[in-house]
Amino acid sequence: MVKQTLVTDCGSEPGLISIDTAMALLSTSVTPLAVERIPVAQACQRTLASDTFAAVDLPAFSQSAVDGYALRINGSAPAGSRFTLSGEIRAGQVVDRVLQPQHAVRIFTGGKIPPGTTTVARQEIVQRVSSSGIELLAALEPHRDIRDAGEECRKGSLLAQAGQYLNAGAIAALAMAGVSQVAVYRLPRVALLITGDEVSSRGQAADSVDDGKIHDANGPLLSAWFQQHGIACERFYVEDCMDTVAQTLAQLKANYDLVISTGGVSVGDYDFIRAAAKTSGFEQVFWKVDQKPGKPLFFARCIANETVGKDTGSNEQNNCYLLGLPGNPAAVYVTMQVYGKILLNALQGVSHLPQWFPARLQAPIKADKRERLLRMVYTFVNGEIVVSNPGNQQSHMLGNLFQTNCLVRIPADESLSAGMRVFCQITNLFQAY
Amino acid sequence: MVKQTLVTDCGSEPGLISIDTAMALLSTSVTPLAVERIPVAQACQRTLASDTFAAVDLPAFSQSAVDGYALRINGSAPAGSRFTLSGEIRAGQVVDRVLQPQHAVRIFTGGKIPPGTTTVARQEIVQRVSSSGIELLAALEPHRDIRDAGEECRKGSLLAQAGQYLNAGAIAALAMAGVSQVAVYRLPRVALLITGDEVSSRGQAADSVDDGKIHDANGPLLSAWFQQHGIACERFYVEDCMDTVAQTLAQLKANYDLVISTGGVSVGDYDFIRAAAKTSGFEQVFWKVDQKPGKPLFFARCIANETVGKDTGSNEQNNCYLLGLPGNPAAVYVTMQVYGKILLNALQGVSHLPQWFPARLQAPIKADKRERLLRMVYTFVNGEIVVSNPGNQQSHMLGNLFQTNCLVRIPADESLSAGMRVFCQITNLFQAY
């Protein structure tokens, strides 16, 4: 599954790698997690690891599409045709008695049509003329309002392919087709490694944080981000000390599939993540991306063996991936939206990259030497997505996240005019304005 | 909070109500749930019930924006300026000693600048000239690379307003501003009431479902839908019997805030939901919407008292809402996407309606007498969202949910040509193509 040779020392200055290169490297350097079979009812927000087939015909039997009457007649029935009525078939009931010519059975939506039925008359065109007789108020063609067995799909036919993300609709479609278990990639065991001596490590009240220290935004951000994706994670705080960071990383590597660290990836005297990663057995895939925020982004991996996303009957797998995010919370937010999702997808066997929506700039944006990922607000103007800048884009500021609902890529070295085309990722559909 | 008079018998034929009217009635007929105060770390996917203010200045103290040197000098410093270096300040450390004129302190990003600092020189423009001396390689202006205390926001200033949805970014912004607890609307207690004698009530294997019965798609669909929204729910299966349905509804009304039923809302002889709702104390808000699928959609409520979304210190609240969905699974899927979200939002104090994205039709669509909500596939062509129809739109079919990623509104009584403008709701961002 690893489609690209590992690139070590990739991104070291002066040759920063581009956002596109970093996205592609993330997607192609990751081996999907092991496969497990679980009940469909527990598979929401998971990804299929194998093609999945219908266990029954859909519909499973020929049935009425309406509340009405199952009829048996040769050819079409003109208005005024009369039928002898006997019995009824509710949904869920079965009547095996063969319907006789010119006879009718009361039937309800989803009810299995009895043998001999040639057409169904919806109740709106039927009049009762006696306790056991009905009359058609309109002409009726053969084979009306019958859902034929297997008309949507046949037992054994392909329902969904490996790589299919299972949202609520997909879960329902699997359940309806009689699929009770599915093969999915197991969820990653995720550790968050929060570095920085300035970070107050627990959710203290405002007045209990020591002078010079800051409230931790990164831990809550990452925990919430994984929660949104249906994944639990554990959080570890470490001091800025080479030995401690290295020991912690070595332990995490043995027990987790994915480590997300914050801070310690720049070139400061106390930036230990890269060195500690090397010491504890990770190999660098890339470091430093030509972007703002998040330039020092670091990605490394430790490939323990070659058991690759196969249904081995075991969940054991000893690869570990380390995504080293910068410490500034805006960089953490932006890099998780862009790269965290790709990494999570890749671990779940999804290799295609997320789509960027075309949009137009509401106002001009000045050139910057690096490509930017701006937190912006989308609205709709004349049928197009228009994005505007709420300001406060510095990497230590998060306040604009209450307004923003998308991330916009702004190319490097270009002054952009109002109305120009840019591309965005939607970050908040639930509360679009 | 109830902005509109209750409309009873609304939607009874021949005057079906429009989709827009139904959406508005849902949004305005609901009283938000009670308010509770919870830790910020547990508030992801919740909605703020009160305006929320910063507990600290942001930044809390003036700090270096870079790895470099804090300097004290009168005015600008020309290239070649020399300073006496003494000590260092790591992020998280505090040095209260006043910086003397022409002196420098090594400082790292986020480190609190010492008293007396006039500017910060990033390390790239500084050269060590002795063990205790540094020299600037470039001219430096006053007050460079200093993040001033309170420059993003002041302690006590408004951070976020009531009604704010809390995604991962918002959680981080609250945490960073020292907010440890927030007032949010409590989550609804949700019951799913699955009716239909044809529905097999447990996830049996394909071959263990009796003839004439079908695998339940609606229960798994609704459970997964609520799971995606961070809400647990309980599922109840009832037979198509008036007394049983009425007794069950009465019990659910006493113990849940929201009941979602499937089936039994049409005009068939065994459609008991409306009558049972009335018997058990619900009053109808609307029934029947001019749409396909989902025409018999039913909404009722039971308002027990007038305690309305206030912070009463208690979670007790005895209102109950009943959204009666049709039994066809495609109708369940579509109506939850459109109306379920609005209802959930309204219970969480969010009154604005979801945004519909403009899109263009890839191919013509024939007229239908009712407005349609089609499951379609969006892609991008020349910077616009283009939607195409995967087929199999009948309300008993779900297979196209593996492909579709949006719902498109197709107006009634109009033949639409390729390229015409329509509006869609995105249902799957995670796996957009």
XYZ file of C-alpha atoms in Angstrom, chain B residues 86-345:
260
model
C 22.838 37.973 30.241
C 20.647 34.970 30.852
C 17.767 33.417 28.959
C 14.003 33.148 29.244
C 12.320 30.012 28.034
C 8.632 29.876 27.409
C 6.973 29.274 30.751
C 9.738 30.968 32.716
C 9.515 34.390 34.326
C 12.373 36.829 34.864
C 11.363 39.874 36.871
C 14.776 41.555 36.794
C 14.545 44.783 34.797
C 16.486 44.712 31.530
C 19.168 47.423 31.558
C 19.890 49.775 28.608
C 21.989 48.119 25.852
C 21.423 44.730 27.465
C 19.872 41.638 25.929
C 18.292 38.438 27.177
C 18.020 35.265 25.101
C 14.304 34.546 24.751
C 12.136 31.925 23.055
C 8.759 32.061 21.375
C 6.056 32.615 23.968
C 8.532 33.647 26.648
C 7.415 36.573 28.827
C 9.524 39.610 27.964
C 11.295 41.103 30.968
C 10.465 44.624 32.237
C 12.362 47.270 30.284
C 12.274 45.405 26.942
C 11.797 47.776 23.992
C 12.058 45.302 21.090
C 12.883 41.722 20.148
C 15.509 40.644 17.593
C 14.799 37.318 15.911
C 17.768 35.001 16.059
C 18.317 35.087 12.275
C 19.595 38.714 12.488
C 21.799 38.251 15.564
C 25.422 37.176 15.792
C 27.224 36.195 18.978
C 30.430 38.200 19.204
C 31.620 36.955 22.587
C 30.422 34.834 25.457
C 28.419 37.797 26.719
C 28.010 39.982 23.646
C 25.740 39.997 20.575
C 25.603 42.161 17.465
C 22.693 42.958 15.153
C 23.219 41.986 11.509
C 20.368 44.232 10.385
C 18.639 47.364 11.582
C 15.790 46.815 14.039
C 12.756 48.960 14.798
C 11.253 49.459 18.252
C 8.613 46.978 19.451
C 9.259 44.264 16.865
C 8.057 40.685 17.365
C 6.328 41.418 20.656
C 2.850 40.044 21.243
C 1.299 42.587 23.578
C -0.791 41.484 26.540
C -4.456 41.765 25.597
C -3.870 42.492 21.918
C -6.329 39.811 20.801
C -8.866 40.326 23.575
C -9.256 41.698 27.062
C -10.342 39.791 30.131
C -14.125 40.141 30.337
C -14.647 40.849 26.650
C -17.201 38.899 24.627
C -15.734 35.746 23.128
C -18.772 33.946 21.743
C -22.503 34.445 21.727
C -25.348 32.256 22.856
C -26.241 29.913 20.021
C -22.592 29.332 19.077
C -21.997 25.749 17.992
C -18.864 24.370 19.638
C -16.641 22.511 17.215
C -13.029 21.612 17.984
C -11.791 25.089 17.053
C -14.285 26.812 19.321
C -13.378 24.492 22.199
C -9.735 25.460 21.757
C -10.520 29.182 21.634
C -12.521 28.937 24.864
C -9.798 26.925 26.597
C -7.100 29.377 25.554
C -9.113 32.269 26.967
C -9.167 30.572 30.364
C -12.816 29.553 30.183
C -13.153 26.346 32.169
C -16.938 25.909 32.250
C -19.650 26.845 29.803
C -23.425 27.028 29.849
C -24.834 24.788 27.131
C -28.205 23.300 26.355
C -28.406 19.766 27.580
C -28.585 17.015 24.992
C -32.011 15.626 24.163
C -33.074 12.239 25.455
C -34.098 10.573 22.221
C -36.323 7.574 21.616
C -36.723 5.865 18.250
C -40.102 4.247 17.695
C -39.981 1.810 14.796
C -43.399 0.657 13.622
C -44.460 -1.790 10.933
C -45.291 -5.455 11.349
C -43.120 -6.167 8.325
C -39.989 -4.872 10.069
C -37.719 -7.495 11.503
C -36.865 -5.978 14.849
C -33.346 -7.232 15.419
C -30.289 -7.466 13.250
C -30.866 -11.047 12.155
C -28.722 -12.808 9.628
C -30.065 -12.654 6.087
C -31.632 -16.098 6.137
C -33.394 -15.758 9.471
C -35.910 -13.129 8.470
C -39.382 -14.518 7.979
C -41.022 -14.489 4.590
C -42.876 -11.234 3.965
C -40.737 -9.336 6.447
C -37.824 -7.006 5.750
C -34.542 -6.155 7.380
C -34.883 -3.008 9.445
C -33.022 -0.131 7.822
C -34.694 2.680 9.755
C -33.486 1.778 13.233
C -29.808 1.496 12.217
C -30.147 4.650 10.107
C -31.518 6.756 12.941
C -29.136 5.382 15.566
C -26.185 6.155 13.307
C -27.540 9.599 12.471
C -27.753 10.559 16.131
C -24.348 9.007 16.800
C -22.876 11.291 14.138
C -24.368 14.209 16.057
C -22.916 13.010 19.352
C -26.241 11.848 20.779
C -27.194 8.427 22.129
C -30.719 7.157 21.636
C -32.859 4.183 22.544
C -34.828 2.121 20.091
C -38.303 0.646 20.503
C -40.150 -1.646 18.104
C -43.937 -1.796 18.246
C -46.545 -3.775 16.350
C -49.182 -2.032 14.245
C -51.836 -1.968 16.946
C -53.512 1.225 18.073
C -53.448 0.437 21.796
C -49.831 -0.639 21.794
C -48.681 2.396 19.842
C -50.652 4.762 22.087
C -49.391 3.179 25.310
C -45.822 3.245 24.066
C -46.060 6.869 23.003
C -47.479 7.857 26.380
C -44.553 6.179 28.137
C -41.976 7.707 25.818
C -43.522 11.144 26.263
C -42.865 10.933 29.991
C -39.229 9.934 29.641
C -37.845 11.514 26.480
C -37.537 14.958 24.952
C -37.768 13.754 21.412
C -39.437 10.774 19.804
C -38.657 9.928 16.197
C -41.126 7.409 14.793
C -41.001 5.627 11.465
C -44.047 4.405 9.603
C -47.710 4.686 10.420
C -48.259 8.321 9.404
C -50.009 7.837 6.079
C -53.719 7.207 5.567
C -53.620 3.404 5.570
C -55.918 1.368 7.786
C -52.948 0.536 10.030
C -51.407 3.995 10.293
C -51.852 4.696 13.988
C -49.198 7.259 14.850
C -51.353 10.372 14.510
C -54.309 8.973 16.393
C -52.059 7.524 19.077
C -50.236 10.829 19.425
C -53.504 12.626 19.987
C -54.641 10.020 22.531
C -51.415 10.337 24.443
C -51.536 14.115 24.696
C -49.603 15.435 21.699
C -50.968 18.279 19.627
C -50.315 18.323 15.905
C -48.129 21.101 14.515
C -48.260 19.862 10.937
C -49.005 16.802 8.842
C -48.208 16.270 5.175
C -45.676 18.260 3.242
C -45.686 18.884 -0.483
C -42.538 16.849 -1.072
C -41.223 13.599 -2.454
C -40.189 11.502 -0.647
C -41.736 12.093 2.756
C -45.160 13.506 1.986
C -46.886 12.167 5.157
C -44.335 13.813 7.491
C -45.974 14.507 10.844
C -44.845 16.817 13.641
C -46.503 17.127 17.037
C -45.586 18.352 20.463
C -46.634 18.180 24.057
C -45.772 21.321 25.988
C -45.889 20.545 29.669
C -44.966 23.862 31.219
C -43.388 27.206 30.515
C -39.870 26.722 31.857
C -38.063 27.792 28.769
C -34.371 27.225 28.240
C -33.393 29.120 31.375
C -30.619 28.206 33.705
C -32.900 26.920 36.428
C -30.266 24.780 38.066
C -32.334 21.809 37.097
C -32.456 19.582 34.070
C -36.098 18.809 34.534
C -38.239 19.653 31.615
C -41.306 17.864 30.464
C -41.870 18.950 26.912
C -41.816 16.246 24.302
C -41.643 16.489 20.526
C -42.697 13.817 18.091
C -41.376 13.760 14.558
C -43.340 11.141 12.680
C -41.411 9.972 9.643
C -42.824 7.776 6.882
C -41.758 4.152 6.902
C -39.910 4.075 3.610
C -36.212 4.260 4.420
C -35.352 6.814 1.726
C -38.001 9.095 3.188
C -36.490 8.555 6.631
C -33.049 9.432 5.350
C -34.151 12.545 3.489
C -36.461 13.906 6.147
C -33.850 13.471 8.882
C -31.262 15.330 6.813
C -33.631 18.210 6.216
C -35.966 18.308 9.221
C -34.125 16.276 11.842
C -31.241 18.722 11.786
C -33.520 21.712 12.199
C -35.288 20.051 15.101
C -32.022 19.158 16.801
C -30.753 22.705 16.278
